[in-house]
Tab-separated table of N, CA and C in Angstrom:
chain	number	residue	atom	x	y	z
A	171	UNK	N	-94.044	-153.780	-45.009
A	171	UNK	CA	-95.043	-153.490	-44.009
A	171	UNK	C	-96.383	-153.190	-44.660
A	172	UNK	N	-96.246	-152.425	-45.721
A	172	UNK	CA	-97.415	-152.127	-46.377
A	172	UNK	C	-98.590	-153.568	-46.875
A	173	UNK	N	-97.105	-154.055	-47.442
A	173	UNK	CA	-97.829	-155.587	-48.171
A	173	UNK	C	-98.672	-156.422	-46.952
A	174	UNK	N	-98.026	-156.236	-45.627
A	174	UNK	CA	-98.793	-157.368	-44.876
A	174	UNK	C	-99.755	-156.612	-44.371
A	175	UNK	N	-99.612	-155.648	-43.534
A	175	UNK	CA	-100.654	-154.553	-42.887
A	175	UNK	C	-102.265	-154.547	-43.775
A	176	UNK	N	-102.059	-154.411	-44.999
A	176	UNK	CA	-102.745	-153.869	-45.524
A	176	UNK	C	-103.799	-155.081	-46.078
A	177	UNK	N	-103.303	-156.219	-45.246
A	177	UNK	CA	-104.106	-157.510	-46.001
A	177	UNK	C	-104.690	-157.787	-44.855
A	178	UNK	N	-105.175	-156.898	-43.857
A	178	UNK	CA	-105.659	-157.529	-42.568
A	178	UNK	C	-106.892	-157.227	-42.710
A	179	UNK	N	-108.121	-157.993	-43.016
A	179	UNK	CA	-109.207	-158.470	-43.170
A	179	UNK	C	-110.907	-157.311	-42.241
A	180	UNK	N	-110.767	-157.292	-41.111
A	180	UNK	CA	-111.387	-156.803	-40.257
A	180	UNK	C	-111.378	-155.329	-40.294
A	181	UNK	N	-112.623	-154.664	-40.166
A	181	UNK	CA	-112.687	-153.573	-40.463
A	181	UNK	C	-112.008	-152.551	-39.186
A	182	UNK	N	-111.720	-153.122	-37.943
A	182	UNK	CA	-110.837	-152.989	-36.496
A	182	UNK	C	-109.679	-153.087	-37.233
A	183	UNK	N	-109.343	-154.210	-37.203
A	183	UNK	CA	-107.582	-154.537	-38.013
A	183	UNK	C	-107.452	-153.711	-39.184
A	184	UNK	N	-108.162	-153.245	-40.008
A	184	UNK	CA	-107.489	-152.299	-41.105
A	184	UNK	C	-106.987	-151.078	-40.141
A	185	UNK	N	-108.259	-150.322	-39.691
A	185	UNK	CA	-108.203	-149.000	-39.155
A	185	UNK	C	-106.528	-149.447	-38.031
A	186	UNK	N	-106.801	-150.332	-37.304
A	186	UNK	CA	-104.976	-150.594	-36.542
A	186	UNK	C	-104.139	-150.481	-37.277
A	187	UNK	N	-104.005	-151.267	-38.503
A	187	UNK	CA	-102.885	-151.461	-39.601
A	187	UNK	C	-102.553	-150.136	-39.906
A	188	UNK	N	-103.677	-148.866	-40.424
A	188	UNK	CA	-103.292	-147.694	-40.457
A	188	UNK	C	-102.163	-146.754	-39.930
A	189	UNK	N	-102.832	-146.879	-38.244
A	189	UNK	CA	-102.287	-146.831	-37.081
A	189	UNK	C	-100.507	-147.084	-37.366
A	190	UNK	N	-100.806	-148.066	-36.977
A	190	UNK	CA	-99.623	-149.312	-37.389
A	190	UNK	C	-98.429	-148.362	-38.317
A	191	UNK	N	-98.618	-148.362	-39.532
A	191	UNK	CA	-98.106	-148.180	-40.726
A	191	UNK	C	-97.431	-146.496	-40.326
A	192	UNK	N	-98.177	-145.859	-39.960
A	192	UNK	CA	-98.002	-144.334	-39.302
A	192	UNK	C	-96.767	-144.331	-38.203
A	193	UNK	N	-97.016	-145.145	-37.291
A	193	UNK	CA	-95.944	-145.361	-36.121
A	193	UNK	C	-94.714	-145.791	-37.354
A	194	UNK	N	-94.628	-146.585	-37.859
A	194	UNK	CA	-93.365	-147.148	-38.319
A	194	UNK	C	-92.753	-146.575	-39.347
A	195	UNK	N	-93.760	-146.025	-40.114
A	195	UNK	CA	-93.172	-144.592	-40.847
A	195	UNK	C	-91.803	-143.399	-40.096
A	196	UNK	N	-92.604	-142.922	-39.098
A	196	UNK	CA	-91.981	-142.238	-38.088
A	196	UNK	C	-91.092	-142.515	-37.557
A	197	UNK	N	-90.715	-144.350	-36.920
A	197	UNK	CA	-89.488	-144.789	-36.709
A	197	UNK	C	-88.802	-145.256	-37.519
A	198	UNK	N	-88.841	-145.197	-39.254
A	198	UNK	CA	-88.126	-145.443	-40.083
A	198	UNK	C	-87.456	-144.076	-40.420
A	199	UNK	N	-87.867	-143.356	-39.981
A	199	UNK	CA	-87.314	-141.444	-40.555
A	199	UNK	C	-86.894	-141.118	-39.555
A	200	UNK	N	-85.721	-141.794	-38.864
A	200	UNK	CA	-85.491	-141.571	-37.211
A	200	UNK	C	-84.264	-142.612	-36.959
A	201	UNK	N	-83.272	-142.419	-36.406
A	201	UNK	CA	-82.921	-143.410	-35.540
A	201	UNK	C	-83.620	-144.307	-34.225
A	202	UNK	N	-84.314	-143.546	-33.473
A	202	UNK	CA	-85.078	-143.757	-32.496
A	202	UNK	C	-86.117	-142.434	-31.983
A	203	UNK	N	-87.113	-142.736	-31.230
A	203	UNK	CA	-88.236	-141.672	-30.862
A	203	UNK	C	-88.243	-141.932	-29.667
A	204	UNK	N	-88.365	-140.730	-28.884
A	204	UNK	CA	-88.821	-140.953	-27.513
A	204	UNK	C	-90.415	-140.989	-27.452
A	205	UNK	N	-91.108	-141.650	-26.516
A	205	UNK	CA	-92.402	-141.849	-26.151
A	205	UNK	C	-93.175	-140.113	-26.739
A	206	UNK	N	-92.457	-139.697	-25.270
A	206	UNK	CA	-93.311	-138.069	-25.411
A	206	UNK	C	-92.942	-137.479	-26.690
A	207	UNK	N	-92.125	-137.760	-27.700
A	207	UNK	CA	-92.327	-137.201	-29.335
A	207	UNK	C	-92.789	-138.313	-30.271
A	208	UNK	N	-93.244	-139.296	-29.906
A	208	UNK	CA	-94.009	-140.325	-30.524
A	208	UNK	C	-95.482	-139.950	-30.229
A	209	UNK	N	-96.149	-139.326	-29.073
A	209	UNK	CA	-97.783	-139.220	-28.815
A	209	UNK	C	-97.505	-137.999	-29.291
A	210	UNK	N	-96.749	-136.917	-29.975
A	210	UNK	CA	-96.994	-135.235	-30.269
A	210	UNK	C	-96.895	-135.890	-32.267
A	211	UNK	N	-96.115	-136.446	-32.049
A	211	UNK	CA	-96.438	-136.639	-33.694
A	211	UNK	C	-97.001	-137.687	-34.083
A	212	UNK	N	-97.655	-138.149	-33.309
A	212	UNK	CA	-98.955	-139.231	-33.890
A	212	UNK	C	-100.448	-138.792	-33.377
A	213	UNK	N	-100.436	-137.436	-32.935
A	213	UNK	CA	-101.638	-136.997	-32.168
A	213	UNK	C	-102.905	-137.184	-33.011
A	214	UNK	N	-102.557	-136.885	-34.512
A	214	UNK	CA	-103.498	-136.574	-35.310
A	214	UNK	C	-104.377	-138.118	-35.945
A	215	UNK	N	-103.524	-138.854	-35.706
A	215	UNK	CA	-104.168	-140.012	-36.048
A	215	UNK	C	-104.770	-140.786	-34.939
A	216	UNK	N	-104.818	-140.079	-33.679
A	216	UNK	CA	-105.834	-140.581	-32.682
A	216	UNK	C	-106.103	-139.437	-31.697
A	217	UNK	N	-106.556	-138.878	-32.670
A	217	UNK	CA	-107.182	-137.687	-31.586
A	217	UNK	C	-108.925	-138.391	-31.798
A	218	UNK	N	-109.385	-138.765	-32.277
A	218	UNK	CA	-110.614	-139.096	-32.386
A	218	UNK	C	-111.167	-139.852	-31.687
A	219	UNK	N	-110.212	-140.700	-30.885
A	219	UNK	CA	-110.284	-142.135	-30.144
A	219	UNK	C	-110.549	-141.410	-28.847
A	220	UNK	N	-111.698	-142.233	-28.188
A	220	UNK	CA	-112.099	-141.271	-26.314
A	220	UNK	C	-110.273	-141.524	-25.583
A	221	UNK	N	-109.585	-142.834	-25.940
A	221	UNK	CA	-108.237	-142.451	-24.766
A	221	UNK	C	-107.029	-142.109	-25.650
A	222	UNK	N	-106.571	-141.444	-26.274
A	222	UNK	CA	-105.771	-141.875	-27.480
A	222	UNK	C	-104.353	-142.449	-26.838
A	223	UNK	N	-103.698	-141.971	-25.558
A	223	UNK	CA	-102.934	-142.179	-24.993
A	223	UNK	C	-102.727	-143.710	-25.132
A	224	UNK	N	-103.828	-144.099	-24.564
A	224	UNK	CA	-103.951	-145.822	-24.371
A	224	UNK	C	-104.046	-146.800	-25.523
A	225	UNK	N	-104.330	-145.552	-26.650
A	225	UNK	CA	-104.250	-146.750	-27.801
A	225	UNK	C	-103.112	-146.662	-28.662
A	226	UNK	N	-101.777	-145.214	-28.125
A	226	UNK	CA	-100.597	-145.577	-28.412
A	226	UNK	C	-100.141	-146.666	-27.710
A	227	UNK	N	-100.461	-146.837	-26.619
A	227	UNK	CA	-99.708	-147.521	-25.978
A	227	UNK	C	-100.093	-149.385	-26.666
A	228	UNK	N	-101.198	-149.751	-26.670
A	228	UNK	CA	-101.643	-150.520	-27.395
A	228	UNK	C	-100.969	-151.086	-28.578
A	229	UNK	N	-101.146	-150.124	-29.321
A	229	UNK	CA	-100.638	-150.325	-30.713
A	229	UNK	C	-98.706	-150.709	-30.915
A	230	UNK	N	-98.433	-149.567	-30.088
A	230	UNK	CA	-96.915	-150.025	-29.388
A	230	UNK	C	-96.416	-151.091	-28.973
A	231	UNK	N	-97.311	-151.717	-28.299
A	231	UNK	CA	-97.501	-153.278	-27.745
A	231	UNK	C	-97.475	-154.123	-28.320
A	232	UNK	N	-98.512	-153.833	-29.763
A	232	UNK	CA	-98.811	-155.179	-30.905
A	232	UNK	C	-97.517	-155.043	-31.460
A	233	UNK	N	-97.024	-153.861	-32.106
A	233	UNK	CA	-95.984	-153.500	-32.848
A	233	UNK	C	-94.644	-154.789	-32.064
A	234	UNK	N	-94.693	-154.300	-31.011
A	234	UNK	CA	-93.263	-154.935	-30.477
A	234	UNK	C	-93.302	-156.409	-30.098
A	235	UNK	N	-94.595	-156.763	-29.904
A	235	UNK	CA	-94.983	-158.223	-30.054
A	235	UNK	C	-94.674	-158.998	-31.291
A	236	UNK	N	-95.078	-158.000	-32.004
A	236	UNK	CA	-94.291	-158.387	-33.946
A	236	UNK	C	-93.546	-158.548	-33.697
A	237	UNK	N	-92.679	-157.946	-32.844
A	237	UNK	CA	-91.261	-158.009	-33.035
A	237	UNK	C	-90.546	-157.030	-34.517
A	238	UNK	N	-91.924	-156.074	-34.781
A	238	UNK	CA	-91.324	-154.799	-35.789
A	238	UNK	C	-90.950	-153.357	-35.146
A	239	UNK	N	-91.098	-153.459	-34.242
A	239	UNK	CA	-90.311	-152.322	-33.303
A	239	UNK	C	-89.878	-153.007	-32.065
A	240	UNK	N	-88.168	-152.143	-31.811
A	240	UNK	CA	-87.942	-152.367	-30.230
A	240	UNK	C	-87.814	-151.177	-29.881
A	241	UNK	N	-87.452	-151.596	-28.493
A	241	UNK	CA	-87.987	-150.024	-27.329
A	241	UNK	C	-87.079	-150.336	-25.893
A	242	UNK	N	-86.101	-149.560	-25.407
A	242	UNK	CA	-85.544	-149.509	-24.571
A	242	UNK	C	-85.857	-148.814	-23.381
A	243	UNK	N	-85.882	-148.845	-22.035
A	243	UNK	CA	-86.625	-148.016	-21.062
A	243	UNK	C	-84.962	-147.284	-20.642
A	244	UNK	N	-85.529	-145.905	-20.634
A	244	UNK	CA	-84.465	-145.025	-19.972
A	244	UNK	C	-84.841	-144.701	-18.543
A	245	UNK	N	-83.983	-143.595	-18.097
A	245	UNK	CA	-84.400	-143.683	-16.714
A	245	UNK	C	-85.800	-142.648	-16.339
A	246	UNK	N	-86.111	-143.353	-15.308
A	246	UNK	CA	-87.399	-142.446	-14.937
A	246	UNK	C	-88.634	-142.827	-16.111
A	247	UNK	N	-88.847	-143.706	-16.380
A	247	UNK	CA	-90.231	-144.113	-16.948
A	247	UNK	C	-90.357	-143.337	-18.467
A	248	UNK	N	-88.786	-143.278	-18.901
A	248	UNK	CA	-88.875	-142.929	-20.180
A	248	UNK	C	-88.644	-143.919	-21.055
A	249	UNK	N	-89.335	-143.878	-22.537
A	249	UNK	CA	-88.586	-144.710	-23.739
A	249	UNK	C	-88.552	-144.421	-25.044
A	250	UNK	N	-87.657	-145.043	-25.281
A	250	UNK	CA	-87.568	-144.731	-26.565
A	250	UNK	C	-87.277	-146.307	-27.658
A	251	UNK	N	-88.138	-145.754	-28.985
A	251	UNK	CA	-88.351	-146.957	-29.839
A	251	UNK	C	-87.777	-146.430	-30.917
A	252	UNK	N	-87.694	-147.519	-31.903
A	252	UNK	CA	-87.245	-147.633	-32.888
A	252	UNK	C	-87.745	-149.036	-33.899
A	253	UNK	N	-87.546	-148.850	-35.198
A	253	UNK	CA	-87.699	-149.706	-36.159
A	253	UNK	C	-86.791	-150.862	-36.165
A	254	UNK	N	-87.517	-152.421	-36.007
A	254	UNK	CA	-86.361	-153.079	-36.215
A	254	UNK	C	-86.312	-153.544	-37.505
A	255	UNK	N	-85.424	-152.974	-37.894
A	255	UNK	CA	-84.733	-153.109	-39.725
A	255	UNK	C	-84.707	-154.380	-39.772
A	256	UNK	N	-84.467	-155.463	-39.252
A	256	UNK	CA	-84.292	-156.771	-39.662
A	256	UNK	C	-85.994	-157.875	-39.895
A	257	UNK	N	-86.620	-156.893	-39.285
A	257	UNK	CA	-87.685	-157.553	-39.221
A	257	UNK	C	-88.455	-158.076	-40.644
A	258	UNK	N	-88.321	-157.295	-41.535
A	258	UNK	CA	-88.944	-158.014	-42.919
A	258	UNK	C	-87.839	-159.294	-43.363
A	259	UNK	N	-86.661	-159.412	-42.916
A	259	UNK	CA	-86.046	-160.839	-43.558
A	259	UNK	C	-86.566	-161.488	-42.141
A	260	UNK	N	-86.843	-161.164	-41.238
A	260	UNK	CA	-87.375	-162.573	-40.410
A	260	UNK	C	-88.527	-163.061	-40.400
A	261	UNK	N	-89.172	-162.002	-40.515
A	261	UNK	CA	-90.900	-162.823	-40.214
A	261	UNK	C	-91.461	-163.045	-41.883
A	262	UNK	N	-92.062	-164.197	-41.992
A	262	UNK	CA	-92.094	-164.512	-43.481
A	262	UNK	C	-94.145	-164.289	-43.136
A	263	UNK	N	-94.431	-164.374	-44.449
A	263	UNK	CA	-96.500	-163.952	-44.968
A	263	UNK	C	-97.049	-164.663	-43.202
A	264	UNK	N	-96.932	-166.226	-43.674
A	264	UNK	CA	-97.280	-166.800	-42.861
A	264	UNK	C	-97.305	-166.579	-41.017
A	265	UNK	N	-96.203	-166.069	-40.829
A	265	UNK	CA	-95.791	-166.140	-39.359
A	265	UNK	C	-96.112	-164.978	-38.894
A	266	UNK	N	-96.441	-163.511	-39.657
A	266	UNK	CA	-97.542	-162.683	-39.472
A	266	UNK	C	-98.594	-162.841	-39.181
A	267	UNK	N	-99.436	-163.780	-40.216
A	267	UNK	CA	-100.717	-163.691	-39.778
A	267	UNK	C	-101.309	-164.827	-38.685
A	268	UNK	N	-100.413	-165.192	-38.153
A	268	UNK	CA	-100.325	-166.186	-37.334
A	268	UNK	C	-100.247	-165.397	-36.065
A	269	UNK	N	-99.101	-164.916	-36.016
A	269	UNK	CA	-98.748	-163.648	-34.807
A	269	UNK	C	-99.912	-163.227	-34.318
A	270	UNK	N	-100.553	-162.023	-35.547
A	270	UNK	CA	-101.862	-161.385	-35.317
A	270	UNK	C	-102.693	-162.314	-34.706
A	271	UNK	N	-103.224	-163.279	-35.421
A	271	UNK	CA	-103.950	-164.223	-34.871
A	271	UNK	C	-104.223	-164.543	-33.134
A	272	UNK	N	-102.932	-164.632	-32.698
A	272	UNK	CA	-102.940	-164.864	-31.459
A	272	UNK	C	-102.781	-163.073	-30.726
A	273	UNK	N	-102.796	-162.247	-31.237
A	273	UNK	CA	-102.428	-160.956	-30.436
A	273	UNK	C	-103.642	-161.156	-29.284
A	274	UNK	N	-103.655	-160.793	-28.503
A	274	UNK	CA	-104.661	-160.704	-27.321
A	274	UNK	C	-105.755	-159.884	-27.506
A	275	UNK	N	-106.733	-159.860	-27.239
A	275	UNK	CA	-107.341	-158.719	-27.358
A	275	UNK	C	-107.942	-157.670	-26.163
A	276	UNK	N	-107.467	-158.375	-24.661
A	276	UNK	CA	-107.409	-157.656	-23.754
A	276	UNK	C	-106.104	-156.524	-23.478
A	277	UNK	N	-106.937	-155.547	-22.819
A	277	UNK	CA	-105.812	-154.469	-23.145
A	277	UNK	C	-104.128	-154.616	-22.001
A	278	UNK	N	-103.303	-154.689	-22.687
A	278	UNK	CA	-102.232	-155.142	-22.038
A	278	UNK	C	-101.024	-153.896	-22.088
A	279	UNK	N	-99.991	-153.737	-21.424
A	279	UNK	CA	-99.156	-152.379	-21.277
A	279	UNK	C	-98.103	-152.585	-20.826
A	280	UNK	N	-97.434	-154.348	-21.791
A	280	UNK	CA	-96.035	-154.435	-21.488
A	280	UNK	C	-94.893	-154.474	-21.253
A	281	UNK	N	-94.687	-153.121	-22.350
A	281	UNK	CA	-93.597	-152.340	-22.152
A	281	UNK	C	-93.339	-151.063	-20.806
A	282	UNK	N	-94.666	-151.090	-20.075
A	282	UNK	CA	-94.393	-150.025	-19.239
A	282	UNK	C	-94.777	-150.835	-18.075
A	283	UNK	N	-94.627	-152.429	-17.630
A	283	UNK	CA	-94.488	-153.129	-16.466
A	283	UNK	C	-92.331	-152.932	-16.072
């Protein structure tokens, strides 16, 4: 994660990759996280941001679009994520920066449709 994250070009895309790298830290030292202990222990790395809420949710989004985290909905508009361990033997240099490439850049909140 480090190796690809950290090759993302744009001075937006680094500061995300940061982001990024922080979330997956957290779901690698974990079996799984629920939402509401995912925004208490990532507070500090977006408390600075005017919505920070919205740019977990964001970042959550790109993440699982990677296809480097999944996330199951429990009941009542809860979830919980986790690291998908398989993800560095699937996605090879290329098919990363390809991914990114196409990420959207309108703000989208797919996991909570």
């Amino acid at each position: 994660m480090y190796e690809l994250f950290k090759r993302l070009r744009t001075p937006r895309t680094r500061v995300m990759a940061d982001r990024h790298i922080e979330i997956l830290k957290l779901l690698l030292n974990s079996e799984f996280v629920m939402l509401d202990d995912l925004i208490k222990k990532t507070e500090k790395d977006y408390k600075e941001l005017s919505n920070p809420y919205k740019a977990l949710i964001r970042d959550l989004n790109y993440l699982i679009r990677l296809e480097a985290v999944k996330f199951e909905k429990m009941e009542e508009n809860r979830f919980r994520f986790r690291a998908n361990l398989e993800w560095p033997t699937k996605i090879t240099e290329t098919e990363f920066f390809a991914r990114v490439k196409q990420m959207p850049k309108a703000e989208t909140h797919n996991f909570l449709n």
